[in-house]
Coordinates of C-alpha atoms in Angstrom, one line a residue:
M1 CA -30.9 4.3 -30.0
Q2 CA -27.2 2.7 -29.6
R3 CA -24.4 2.9 -32.1
D4 CA -21.4 0.8 -32.1
I5 CA -18.0 1.9 -33.5
V6 CA -15.5 -1.2 -33.8
Q7 CA -11.9 -1.2 -34.7
R8 CA -11.9 -5.0 -35.3
P9 CA -14.5 -7.4 -36.5
G10 CA -17.0 -8.6 -33.9
N11 CA -19.1 -7.0 -31.1
P12 CA -20.1 -8.3 -27.8
A13 CA -23.1 -6.1 -27.5
D14 CA -25.6 -9.0 -28.1
R15 CA -24.1 -11.5 -25.8
A16 CA -26.3 -12.9 -22.9
D17 CA -25.5 -11.3 -19.5
T18 CA -25.3 -14.5 -17.7
R19 CA -21.6 -14.2 -17.4
P20 CA -19.7 -13.6 -14.0
A21 CA -19.1 -9.9 -13.9
A22 CA -17.8 -7.3 -11.4
H23 CA -18.8 -3.8 -11.4
T24 CA -17.4 -0.4 -9.7
S25 CA -17.7 3.2 -9.9
L26 CA -14.5 5.3 -9.8
P27 CA -14.1 8.9 -9.2
G28 CA -13.0 11.2 -12.1
N29 CA -9.4 12.1 -10.6
L30 CA -6.0 10.6 -11.1
L31 CA -6.3 8.0 -8.5
A32 CA -9.0 6.1 -10.7
P33 CA -6.4 4.3 -12.9
S34 CA -4.7 2.6 -10.0
A35 CA -8.0 1.7 -8.3
A36 CA -9.1 0.3 -11.7
R37 CA -6.0 -1.9 -11.9
R38 CA -6.4 -3.2 -8.2
F39 CA -10.2 -3.9 -8.9
V40 CA -9.5 -6.0 -12.1
R41 CA -6.6 -8.0 -10.2
A42 CA -9.0 -8.8 -7.4
A43 CA -11.9 -9.8 -9.8
L44 CA -9.6 -12.2 -11.6
D45 CA -8.0 -13.6 -8.4
E46 CA -11.5 -14.3 -7.1
W47 CA -12.7 -16.0 -10.3
A48 CA -9.6 -18.2 -10.4
G49 CA -10.3 -19.1 -6.8
L50 CA -13.8 -20.1 -7.5
G51 CA -12.4 -22.5 -10.2
L52 CA -14.5 -21.1 -13.1
P53 CA -13.8 -23.0 -16.3
A54 CA -12.7 -19.9 -18.3
A55 CA -10.6 -18.7 -15.3
V56 CA -8.3 -21.8 -15.7
G57 CA -6.8 -20.0 -18.6
F58 CA -5.8 -17.0 -16.5
S59 CA -2.0 -16.4 -16.5
G60 CA 0.2 -13.6 -15.5
R61 CA 0.2 -12.2 -19.1
V62 CA -3.6 -12.2 -19.1
A63 CA -3.8 -10.3 -15.7
E64 CA -1.0 -7.9 -16.7
D65 CA -2.5 -7.1 -20.1
A66 CA -6.1 -6.7 -18.6
E67 CA -4.5 -4.1 -16.0
V68 CA -2.7 -2.3 -18.9
V69 CA -5.8 -2.0 -21.0
V70 CA -8.3 -0.9 -18.1
S71 CA -5.7 1.6 -16.9
E72 CA -5.4 3.1 -20.3
L73 CA -9.2 3.4 -20.9
V74 CA -9.8 4.8 -17.4
T75 CA -6.8 7.3 -17.7
N76 CA -8.4 8.4 -21.2
A77 CA -11.8 8.7 -19.6
V78 CA -10.4 10.8 -16.5
V79 CA -8.3 13.0 -18.6
H80 CA -10.7 13.8 -21.5
A81 CA -14.2 13.4 -19.7
G82 CA -13.5 14.2 -16.2
T83 CA -16.7 12.4 -14.8
T84 CA -17.4 9.5 -12.8
V85 CA -16.2 6.4 -14.5
E86 CA -18.1 3.2 -14.6
L87 CA -15.9 -0.2 -14.8
V88 CA -17.4 -3.4 -15.8
V89 CA -15.2 -6.7 -15.9
Q90 CA -17.0 -9.7 -17.4
L91 CA -15.7 -13.3 -18.0
E92 CA -16.9 -15.0 -21.2
E93 CA -17.0 -18.8 -21.3
A94 CA -15.8 -20.5 -24.5
D95 CA -18.2 -21.7 -27.1
D96 CA -18.1 -23.0 -30.5
D97 CA -17.3 -19.7 -32.1
E98 CA -15.3 -18.0 -29.5
V99 CA -12.5 -18.7 -27.1
A100 CA -13.0 -17.8 -23.4
A101 CA -12.3 -14.0 -22.9
L102 CA -12.3 -11.1 -20.6
L103 CA -14.6 -8.3 -21.4
L104 CA -13.5 -4.9 -20.1
E105 CA -16.0 -1.9 -20.3
V106 CA -15.2 1.5 -19.1
S107 CA -17.9 4.2 -19.4
D108 CA -18.0 7.9 -18.7
H109 CA -20.8 10.5 -18.6
H110 CA -19.4 13.2 -20.8
P111 CA -21.8 14.6 -23.5
A112 CA -19.3 14.4 -26.2
R113 CA -19.4 11.5 -28.4
A114 CA -15.9 11.4 -29.7
V115 CA -13.3 9.0 -28.1
R116 CA -10.0 11.0 -28.3
S117 CA -7.3 8.9 -29.6
D118 CA -4.0 9.8 -31.5
R119 CA -4.1 8.3 -34.9
P120 CA -7.0 6.6 -36.2
E121 CA -6.5 4.3 -39.2
A122 CA -7.5 6.1 -42.3
G123 CA -10.9 5.0 -43.6
S124 CA -11.6 3.2 -40.4
A125 CA -15.2 2.7 -39.0
A126 CA -14.8 5.5 -36.7
D127 CA -14.0 8.0 -39.4
A128 CA -17.3 6.7 -41.3
A129 CA -19.4 7.0 -38.5
E130 CA -18.3 10.4 -37.0
G131 CA -17.5 11.8 -40.4
T132 CA -14.0 12.9 -39.2
R133 CA -10.9 13.4 -41.3
A134 CA -8.3 10.5 -41.0
V135 CA -5.1 11.6 -39.6
G136 CA -2.4 10.9 -42.1
P137 CA 0.5 8.6 -41.1
D138 CA 3.1 11.4 -41.2
E139 CA 1.0 13.7 -39.1
P140 CA 1.9 14.2 -35.4
A141 CA -0.4 12.6 -32.8
E142 CA -2.5 15.2 -30.9
Y143 CA -3.0 13.0 -28.0
G144 CA -1.4 10.0 -26.3
R145 CA -1.4 6.5 -27.8
G146 CA -3.4 4.8 -25.3
L147 CA -6.1 3.3 -27.6
Q148 CA -3.3 2.1 -29.9
L149 CA -2.1 0.0 -26.9
V150 CA -5.5 -1.2 -26.4
G151 CA -5.9 -2.2 -30.0
T152 CA -2.6 -4.0 -29.7
L153 CA -3.4 -6.1 -26.7
A154 CA -7.1 -6.5 -27.2
E155 CA -8.5 -9.2 -29.8
R156 CA -10.9 -6.5 -30.7
W157 CA -12.4 -3.4 -29.1
G158 CA -15.1 -0.8 -29.7
I159 CA -17.2 2.1 -28.6
T160 CA -20.9 1.8 -27.6
Y161 CA -23.1 5.1 -27.3
R162 CA -26.1 5.2 -25.0
T163 CA -28.0 8.3 -23.9
G164 CA -25.7 10.1 -21.4
L165 CA -23.2 7.2 -21.6
K166 CA -20.2 6.5 -23.7
T167 CA -18.7 3.1 -23.2
V168 CA -15.3 1.8 -24.6
W169 CA -14.8 -1.9 -24.4
A170 CA -12.2 -4.3 -25.1
R171 CA -12.0 -8.1 -25.5
L172 CA -9.1 -10.0 -24.4
P173 CA -8.8 -13.8 -25.0
V174 CA -7.8 -16.0 -22.2
D175 CA -6.0 -18.6 -24.3
D176 CA -2.3 -18.5 -25.5
W177 CA -2.8 -15.6 -28.0
N178 CA 0.1 -13.3 -28.0
P179 CA -0.1 -9.9 -29.2
F180 CA 3.8 -9.6 -29.0
P181 CA 5.4 -12.6 -30.8
E182 CA 8.5 -10.8 -31.3
A183 CA 8.8 -9.3 -27.7
A184 CA 11.0 -12.0 -26.3
A185 CA 13.8 -11.5 -28.9
D186 CA 13.8 -7.7 -28.1
P187 CA 16.8 -7.0 -25.7
G188 CA 15.4 -3.7 -24.9
F189 CA 12.4 -5.0 -23.2
P190 CA 13.7 -6.7 -19.9
Q191 CA 11.1 -8.3 -17.8
R192 CA 11.9 -6.4 -14.7
L193 CA 11.1 -3.2 -16.5
R194 CA 7.5 -4.3 -17.5
E195 CA 5.6 -2.6 -15.0
A196 CA 7.2 0.8 -15.5
E197 CA 7.2 0.1 -19.3
L198 CA 3.3 -0.1 -19.2
L199 CA 3.2 3.6 -18.4
A200 CA 4.7 4.7 -21.7
P201 CA 2.4 6.6 -24.1
S202 CA 3.3 4.3 -27.1
A203 CA 2.3 0.5 -27.1
R204 CA 5.8 -0.7 -28.1
R205 CA 9.5 0.5 -27.6
A206 CA 10.0 2.4 -30.8
L207 CA 12.1 5.3 -31.7
R208 CA 11.7 8.1 -29.2
D209 CA 9.3 10.7 -30.3
D210 CA 9.7 13.8 -28.1
A211 CA 6.8 15.5 -29.8
D212 CA 4.4 13.0 -28.0
W213 CA 5.4 14.5 -24.7
A214 CA 3.9 17.9 -25.5
G215 CA 0.4 16.4 -25.6
R216 CA -1.8 14.6 -23.2
G217 CA 0.8 11.6 -23.0
A218 CA 2.8 13.7 -20.5
L219 CA -0.4 14.0 -18.3
S220 CA -0.8 10.3 -18.3
F221 CA 2.8 9.5 -17.6
L222 CA 3.0 12.0 -14.6
A223 CA -0.3 10.7 -13.2
E224 CA 0.6 7.3 -13.2
A225 CA 4.2 8.0 -12.1
S226 CA 2.8 9.8 -9.0
D227 CA 0.5 6.9 -8.1
L228 CA 3.6 4.5 -8.3
L229 CA 5.9 6.7 -6.4
A230 CA 3.5 7.7 -3.7
G231 CA 3.1 4.2 -2.8
Q232 CA 6.6 3.5 -1.9
L233 CA 7.9 3.9 1.9
D234 CA 11.6 3.2 1.2
E235 CA 13.7 5.8 -0.5
D236 CA 15.9 3.3 -2.3
I237 CA 12.9 1.8 -4.0
V238 CA 11.6 5.2 -4.9
A239 CA 15.2 5.9 -6.5
A240 CA 15.2 2.5 -8.3
L241 CA 11.6 3.0 -9.5
S242 CA 12.3 6.5 -10.8
G243 CA 15.2 5.1 -12.9
Q244 CA 12.9 2.5 -14.4
L245 CA 10.3 5.2 -15.4
L246 CA 13.0 7.6 -17.0
V247 CA 15.0 4.9 -18.9
P248 CA 14.6 4.4 -21.8
R249 CA 11.4 6.6 -22.0
L250 CA 13.0 9.9 -21.6
A251 CA 16.7 9.2 -21.3
D252 CA 19.3 6.5 -22.5
W253 CA 20.7 6.4 -18.9
C254 CA 20.2 8.0 -15.4
A255 CA 21.7 8.1 -12.1
I256 CA 20.2 9.3 -8.9
W257 CA 22.0 10.4 -5.7
L258 CA 20.4 11.0 -2.2
E259 CA 21.7 13.2 0.3
P260 CA 22.4 11.7 3.8
E261 CA 19.4 12.2 6.2
N262 CA 21.4 14.3 8.6
G263 CA 24.9 14.5 6.9
G264 CA 25.4 18.2 6.8
P265 CA 27.2 20.1 4.2
S266 CA 30.3 18.1 4.3
A267 CA 28.4 14.9 3.8
V268 CA 28.9 12.9 0.4
P269 CA 25.8 12.2 -1.4
R270 CA 25.2 8.4 -1.8
L271 CA 24.5 6.9 -5.5
A272 CA 21.3 5.2 -4.8
S273 CA 20.4 4.1 -8.3
V274 CA 21.9 3.7 -11.8
W275 CA 20.0 2.6 -14.9
H276 CA 21.1 2.1 -18.5
R277 CA 19.1 1.2 -21.4
D278 CA 21.6 -1.4 -22.2
E279 CA 21.9 -3.4 -19.0
T280 CA 25.3 -4.5 -19.8
E281 CA 26.6 -1.0 -19.4
T282 CA 25.2 -0.3 -16.1
G283 CA 28.0 -1.8 -14.0
G284 CA 30.7 0.4 -15.9
L285 CA 28.5 3.5 -15.8
R286 CA 28.0 3.1 -11.9
A287 CA 31.8 2.7 -11.5
L288 CA 32.4 5.8 -13.3
L289 CA 29.8 7.9 -11.4
E290 CA 30.9 6.6 -8.1
Q291 CA 34.2 8.4 -8.6
D292 CA 32.5 11.8 -8.9
P293 CA 29.4 12.3 -6.7
I294 CA 27.1 15.2 -7.8
R295 CA 25.8 17.8 -5.5
L296 CA 24.2 20.8 -7.1
P297 CA 24.4 24.1 -5.2
E298 CA 21.2 25.6 -3.7
R299 CA 21.4 28.5 -6.1
V300 CA 20.7 26.3 -9.1
G301 CA 17.1 25.8 -8.5
T302 CA 15.0 23.0 -9.7
G303 CA 15.5 23.4 -13.5
P304 CA 17.8 21.4 -15.7
V305 CA 21.6 22.0 -15.5
S306 CA 23.9 21.2 -18.3
M307 CA 26.5 18.8 -17.1
P308 CA 29.8 17.1 -18.5
W309 CA 29.3 13.8 -19.8
P310 CA 30.7 11.0 -17.5
G311 CA 34.4 10.6 -18.3
G312 CA 34.8 13.9 -19.5
E313 CA 35.4 13.1 -23.3
E314 CA 33.2 16.0 -24.3
E315 CA 35.5 18.5 -22.8
E316 CA 38.2 17.8 -25.5
A317 CA 35.7 17.2 -28.2
G318 CA 33.5 20.3 -27.8
E319 CA 30.3 21.3 -26.6
G320 CA 27.5 18.6 -27.4
E321 CA 29.8 15.9 -29.0
R322 CA 31.7 13.0 -27.6
G323 CA 34.8 12.7 -29.7
D324 CA 34.0 11.3 -33.1
G325 CA 30.7 9.8 -31.7
P326 CA 27.3 11.1 -31.9
A327 CA 25.9 14.2 -30.3
V328 CA 25.2 13.9 -26.6
S329 CA 23.3 15.7 -23.8
A330 CA 23.7 15.3 -20.1
L331 CA 21.3 17.0 -17.7
A332 CA 21.2 17.4 -13.8
Y333 CA 18.2 18.3 -11.6
R334 CA 18.2 18.9 -7.9
I335 CA 15.6 16.7 -6.0
T336 CA 13.8 18.8 -3.3
S337 CA 11.0 18.5 -0.9
G338 CA 9.8 21.8 0.3
T339 CA 13.0 23.8 1.0
R340 CA 15.4 20.8 1.5
T341 CA 17.7 19.4 -1.0
L342 CA 17.4 15.5 -0.9
G343 CA 19.7 14.6 -3.9
A344 CA 20.1 14.9 -7.6
V345 CA 19.3 13.2 -10.9
L346 CA 21.7 13.0 -13.8
L347 CA 20.6 11.7 -17.0
G348 CA 22.0 11.6 -20.6
R349 CA 20.7 11.2 -24.0
E350 CA 22.8 10.1 -27.0
G351 CA 22.1 11.5 -30.6
L352 CA 21.0 14.9 -29.3
A353 CA 23.1 18.1 -28.6
R354 CA 20.0 19.7 -26.8
V355 CA 17.2 18.1 -25.1
P356 CA 13.8 19.7 -26.3
D357 CA 12.2 22.0 -24.0
E358 CA 9.1 20.1 -23.6
V359 CA 11.1 17.0 -22.4
T360 CA 13.2 19.0 -20.0
A361 CA 10.0 20.5 -18.5
L362 CA 8.3 16.9 -18.2
I363 CA 11.5 15.7 -16.5
E364 CA 11.5 18.6 -14.0
D365 CA 7.7 18.0 -13.2
F366 CA 8.8 14.2 -12.6
V367 CA 11.7 15.0 -10.5
R368 CA 9.5 17.2 -8.3
R369 CA 7.4 14.1 -7.6
V370 CA 10.4 12.0 -7.1
G371 CA 11.2 14.7 -4.2
L372 CA 7.7 14.4 -2.8
A373 CA 8.1 10.6 -2.7
V374 CA 11.6 10.6 -1.0
G375 CA 10.6 13.1 1.5
A376 CA 7.4 11.1 2.4
A377 CA 9.7 7.9 2.6
R378 CA 12.0 9.5 4.9
E379 CA 9.3 10.8 7.2
Y380 CA 7.9 7.4 7.4
T381 CA 11.4 6.1 8.2
R382 CA 11.7 8.6 11.1
Q383 CA 8.2 7.9 12.4
A384 CA 8.9 4.2 12.3
T385 CA 12.1 4.6 14.1
I386 CA 10.5 6.4 16.9
S387 CA 7.8 3.8 17.1
R388 CA 10.3 1.0 17.4
I389 CA 12.0 2.8 20.2
L390 CA 8.8 3.6 22.0
Q391 CA 7.7 0.2 21.5
R392 CA 10.7 -1.5 23.0
A393 CA 10.3 0.7 26.1
L394 CA 6.5 0.0 26.5
L395 CA 6.7 -3.8 26.6
P396 CA 8.4 -6.1 29.2
G397 CA 11.6 -7.7 28.1
K398 CA 10.3 -10.9 29.7
V399 CA 7.2 -12.2 31.2
A400 CA 7.2 -14.1 34.5
D401 CA 6.5 -17.9 34.6
I402 CA 3.5 -18.7 36.8
P403 CA 4.0 -22.0 38.8
G404 CA 1.2 -24.6 37.8
V405 CA 0.1 -22.5 34.9
S406 CA 1.1 -22.5 31.3
S407 CA 0.9 -19.2 29.2
S408 CA 1.3 -18.3 25.7
L409 CA 1.4 -14.9 24.4
V410 CA 1.0 -13.5 20.8
Y411 CA 1.7 -9.9 20.2
E412 CA 1.5 -8.5 16.4
P413 CA 1.8 -4.7 16.3
S414 CA 0.3 -3.4 13.0
D415 CA 2.9 -2.6 10.3
D416 CA 2.0 1.1 9.8
G417 CA 5.2 2.8 11.2
V418 CA 3.1 4.3 14.1
V419 CA 3.5 2.8 17.7
G420 CA 0.2 1.1 18.7
G421 CA -1.7 1.2 22.0
D422 CA -1.7 -2.4 22.8
F423 CA 0.4 -3.7 25.8
Y424 CA 0.8 -6.7 28.1
D425 CA 2.5 -7.8 31.2
I426 CA 2.8 -10.7 33.5
F427 CA 4.8 -10.2 36.8
P428 CA 4.9 -11.6 40.4
C429 CA 3.7 -9.9 43.5
P430 CA 4.1 -10.3 47.2
G431 CA 1.7 -12.9 48.9
D432 CA 2.4 -15.9 46.3
R433 CA 0.4 -13.9 43.6
W434 CA 1.0 -13.6 40.0
C435 CA -0.6 -10.5 37.9
F436 CA -1.4 -10.3 34.3
V437 CA -2.5 -7.4 32.2
L438 CA -3.7 -6.9 28.7
G439 CA -4.7 -3.4 27.7
D440 CA -5.3 -1.1 24.7
V441 CA -5.0 2.6 24.7
Q442 CA -7.4 4.3 22.3
G443 CA -5.7 5.6 19.2
S444 CA -2.0 5.3 18.4
G445 CA 1.0 7.5 18.0
P446 CA 3.1 9.3 20.7
E447 CA 0.2 10.3 22.9
A448 CA -1.1 6.6 23.2
A449 CA 2.5 5.5 23.8
V450 CA 2.8 7.8 26.7
V451 CA -0.3 6.5 28.3
T452 CA 1.0 3.1 27.8
G453 CA 4.2 3.8 29.1
L454 CA 2.6 5.3 32.3
A455 CA -0.1 2.7 32.9
R456 CA 2.1 -0.3 32.9
P457 CA 4.5 0.8 35.7
W458 CA 1.7 2.2 37.6
L459 CA -0.2 -1.1 37.6
R460 CA 3.0 -2.9 38.8
L461 CA 3.3 -0.4 41.6
L462 CA -0.4 -0.6 42.7
A463 CA -0.4 -4.3 42.5
R464 CA 2.8 -4.7 44.7
E465 CA 1.3 -2.3 47.1
G466 CA -1.3 -5.0 48.0
F467 CA -4.4 -3.4 46.5
G468 CA -7.0 -5.8 45.2
V469 CA -8.0 -6.0 41.4
G470 CA -10.9 -3.5 41.7
E471 CA -9.0 -1.3 43.8
V472 CA -6.1 -1.1 41.3
L473 CA -8.4 -0.1 38.6
D474 CA -10.0 2.5 40.7
R475 CA -6.7 4.2 41.4
L476 CA -5.4 3.7 37.8
N477 CA -8.5 5.5 36.5
R478 CA -7.8 8.5 38.8
L479 CA -4.0 8.9 37.8
L480 CA -5.2 8.5 34.2
L481 CA -7.4 11.5 34.6
D482 CA -5.0 13.6 36.7
D483 CA -1.6 13.0 35.0
A484 CA -1.6 10.9 32.0
M485 CA -3.5 13.2 29.6
E486 CA -1.4 16.2 30.2
A487 CA 1.8 14.1 29.9
A488 CA 0.7 12.4 26.8
E489 CA -0.1 15.9 25.0
A490 CA 3.2 17.4 26.1
A491 CA 5.3 14.3 24.9
A492 CA 3.5 14.3 21.7
L493 CA 4.3 18.0 21.1
M494 CA 8.0 17.0 21.9
V495 CA 8.2 14.2 19.5
A496 CA 6.7 16.3 16.7
A497 CA 9.1 19.1 17.5
A498 CA 12.0 16.6 17.2
G499 CA 10.9 15.7 13.6
G500 CA 8.2 12.8 14.4
Q501 CA 4.7 13.0 13.2
Q502 CA 2.3 14.7 15.5
T503 CA -1.2 12.9 15.3
A504 CA -4.2 14.8 14.3
D505 CA -6.0 14.3 17.6
T506 CA -3.4 15.6 19.9
G507 CA -5.0 17.0 23.2
Q508 CA -7.9 14.6 23.2
S509 CA -8.5 12.4 26.1
R510 CA -6.9 8.9 25.9
F511 CA -9.3 6.1 26.9
L512 CA -7.8 2.9 28.1
S513 CA -9.4 -0.6 27.9
L514 CA -7.9 -2.9 30.3
L515 CA -8.1 -6.6 31.4
Y516 CA -6.4 -7.1 34.7
G517 CA -6.2 -10.0 37.0
E518 CA -4.2 -12.1 39.6
L519 CA -3.6 -15.7 40.0
V520 CA -3.0 -17.5 43.3
P521 CA -2.0 -21.3 43.2
L522 CA -4.2 -23.7 45.0
P523 CA -2.7 -26.4 47.4
D524 CA -4.7 -29.3 45.4
G525 CA -3.8 -27.9 41.9
G526 CA -5.2 -25.3 39.8
V527 CA -5.3 -21.6 40.6
R528 CA -7.7 -19.1 42.0
C529 CA -8.2 -16.3 39.3
T530 CA -9.6 -12.8 40.3
L531 CA -10.1 -10.4 37.3
A532 CA -11.8 -7.3 36.0
S533 CA -12.5 -6.1 32.5
A534 CA -12.7 -2.2 31.9
G535 CA -14.1 -1.6 28.5
H536 CA -12.1 -4.6 27.3
P537 CA -13.2 -7.6 25.1
L538 CA -14.4 -10.2 27.6
P539 CA -12.1 -13.1 28.6
L540 CA -13.3 -16.5 27.7
L541 CA -13.1 -19.6 29.9
L542 CA -12.6 -23.0 28.0
R543 CA -13.4 -26.3 29.9
P544 CA -11.8 -29.4 28.7
D545 CA -15.2 -30.7 27.4
G546 CA -15.4 -27.6 25.0
E547 CA -17.7 -25.5 27.0
V548 CA -16.8 -21.8 26.6
R549 CA -18.3 -19.0 28.7
P550 CA -17.3 -15.3 29.6
A551 CA -15.2 -15.1 32.6
A552 CA -15.9 -11.3 33.6
D553 CA -18.6 -8.7 33.4
P554 CA -18.3 -5.7 31.2
Q555 CA -17.4 -2.3 32.8
I556 CA -16.8 1.2 31.6
L557 CA -13.2 2.1 30.0
L558 CA -10.6 3.9 32.1
G559 CA -10.0 7.4 31.9
I560 CA -13.6 8.7 31.3
F561 CA -15.2 9.3 34.7
D562 CA -13.6 9.7 38.0
D563 CA -16.4 8.4 40.1
V564 CA -16.6 4.7 39.0
A565 CA -16.1 1.9 41.4
Y566 CA -14.7 -1.2 39.5
E567 CA -15.6 -4.7 40.6
S568 CA -13.9 -8.0 40.2
Q569 CA -14.9 -11.5 39.7
S570 CA -13.4 -14.7 41.1
F571 CA -13.4 -18.3 40.0
E572 CA -11.2 -21.2 39.8
L573 CA -9.1 -22.5 36.9
A574 CA -9.0 -26.2 37.4
P575 CA -6.3 -28.3 35.6
G576 CA -7.0 -28.3 32.0
D577 CA -8.9 -25.0 32.1
S578 CA -7.9 -22.4 29.9
L579 CA -8.5 -18.7 29.9
L580 CA -8.1 -16.6 26.6
C581 CA -7.8 -13.0 26.8
V582 CA -7.5 -10.7 23.6
T583 CA -7.6 -7.2 22.4
D584 CA -10.0 -5.6 19.9
G585 CA -7.7 -6.4 17.2
V586 CA -8.9 -10.0 17.4
T587 CA -12.5 -9.4 18.1
E588 CA -12.9 -6.4 15.6
R589 CA -10.8 -8.1 12.8
R590 CA -12.8 -7.2 9.5
S591 CA -13.7 -9.0 6.5
G592 CA -16.0 -6.6 4.4
T593 CA -18.8 -5.8 6.7
L594 CA -18.3 -8.6 9.0
M595 CA -16.1 -8.8 12.2
F596 CA -14.3 -11.8 13.5
D597 CA -16.4 -11.8 16.7
D598 CA -19.9 -11.4 14.9
G599 CA -22.2 -14.1 16.2
D600 CA -19.8 -15.1 19.0
G601 CA -17.2 -16.1 16.4
L602 CA -14.3 -15.9 19.0
A603 CA -16.1 -18.4 21.3
Q604 CA -16.9 -20.8 18.5
A605 CA -13.1 -20.7 17.4
L606 CA -12.2 -21.2 21.0
A607 CA -14.5 -24.2 21.6
E608 CA -12.8 -25.9 18.7
C609 CA -9.4 -25.8 20.8
A610 CA -10.5 -28.2 23.4
G611 CA -7.7 -30.5 24.3
L612 CA -5.0 -28.2 22.8
S613 CA -2.0 -26.8 24.9
A614 CA -1.8 -23.0 25.8
D615 CA 0.6 -22.7 22.7
G616 CA -1.8 -24.7 20.5
I617 CA -4.8 -22.6 21.5
A618 CA -2.8 -19.4 20.8
D619 CA -1.5 -20.6 17.4
R620 CA -5.0 -21.8 16.6
I621 CA -6.7 -18.3 17.3
K622 CA -4.0 -16.4 15.7
R623 CA -4.4 -18.5 12.4
A624 CA -8.2 -18.1 12.5
V625 CA -7.9 -14.3 12.8
H626 CA -5.3 -14.1 9.8
E627 CA -7.5 -16.2 7.7
F628 CA -10.7 -14.3 8.3
A629 CA -9.8 -11.8 5.7
E630 CA -7.6 -11.7 2.8
R631 CA -5.8 -8.4 3.7
P632 CA -3.4 -8.4 6.7
P633 CA -4.8 -7.2 10.1
D634 CA -4.7 -3.3 10.1
D635 CA -4.8 -3.2 14.1
D636 CA -2.5 -4.4 16.6
L637 CA -3.2 -8.0 17.6
A638 CA -2.5 -9.3 21.1
L639 CA -3.9 -12.5 22.9
L640 CA -2.9 -14.3 26.1
V641 CA -3.7 -17.8 26.9
L642 CA -3.4 -19.0 30.5
Q643 CA -4.0 -22.8 31.0
A644 CA -3.8 -24.4 34.5
G645 CA -1.6 -27.6 34.7

């Protein structure tokens, strides 16, 4: 037996289930709300891309409202139920009685039947069904106002009970219905604060009610703020977002100073962000604060510290007052990460001589999260700097031009702040030979960088000593087993001691996949190509008529066994023939459970490149790899095209 409680007329329970729908299960933790928002956004984007009639009405407002509603419902389920959360998003087409709409359903498995809200309307259906006393309009809210926000944004919403399952649903029309007709005239609701404002415990910007922060609204605010701050990798963005979260919700203005990374005791803190609830006052406040940087002593701790109001007017007027104006309060907090001081937050509130304890405690918890986010951003910046330095040293400044051969190289390191293991080289050798290399060290980070830094010069040295292709790989394999692993581990420990990030697999073997070959121009045109592939994606030979075939046989990775004898294959690259060499960032590019090279996908893409130049082939393959999935590549991408002229 199911029973529905609705807050507005109507109930979608009896609608046919032929509507487009998306479903997911979320863990009952603080990461669930952000995952729910991403899921809803992805579903809306997919339906809009399919051109469904109801999806034509999607707008930025519809998507934002849907994310807000699902975030509030999931947060409520996580905080009060703590079970796995089921999320269903359905698209309802318009009919004679209803406009097109989104139906959002959030279910939890808690045995309690009540849905905890803040202030149910007196005499509502919820009261009648549950037999509960309505909360009077003057009584304080016990919980946050998430359901008030849902009720404001949704056309209607309700609760459905089933055995072992409680579902809160909300229906959002897709047309131009606007629940905030007066919002555009509210100067206190600037557009650029919208994302941060959605985290507030109240549906609208009303008078600040500090009592709300003593309840569950504070938990929701801190959970969402943690999620937003943790996703930032730039300390200035962390500072700016922190100001958006604090103003005007907890303060009328705030300023954030950040200590220099390696400035020492004499360095001056940098004013990173200033926010004021009245944006016209921000410039003047910044100019005033820049004259007197704030630095709290270490003995202060992380709690609030009373500070003079900027401009010093309160010193003449007395404590807690600003001349003849209203009472004011200014507080400062140290920003810390571990035992390090990273900066300070100064905020002010007018109309109060003393900020309530529950608010100061909430701000202190929030500033701790700011410190963690700034510390993580700085660690990422240090690692990215180390990676850029290593990357410049690992790759050649210029590749050689091969007579009679056009070459095109594409190299795109993954943008994760950690140096990758892909490398390349083209260089001349004695005897009218030109050698080319495309390699990939297993893993990433400093250990992989050291192996890469050793392998490339070793290859050049062995090739210029006159060893054949197979012999070069034999000797490189023994060198890797003898020297590279010990050097990689030592270098990784040195980088970690210097402040970089030591990867979790330090001390493990570094396997190397390598495609190595040499080209010798032929008197009648074209070139003689000799190559070998050690655990690397096989090179593909493209004929002018579109025929594609592998140009080498697979062999074992370098750096595993010391008794391997590598063999090479030789063939002619006639004028118009093209050789494509790639790393696994191309072949293993993923879209869901599929990879780019499944079903010989790379060979099929190359066959469509017949008649193109080397640059045209490289560009076509690169675009095909990028377009294979919506998300950017998460691995280094390297490909080399050699075309005989």
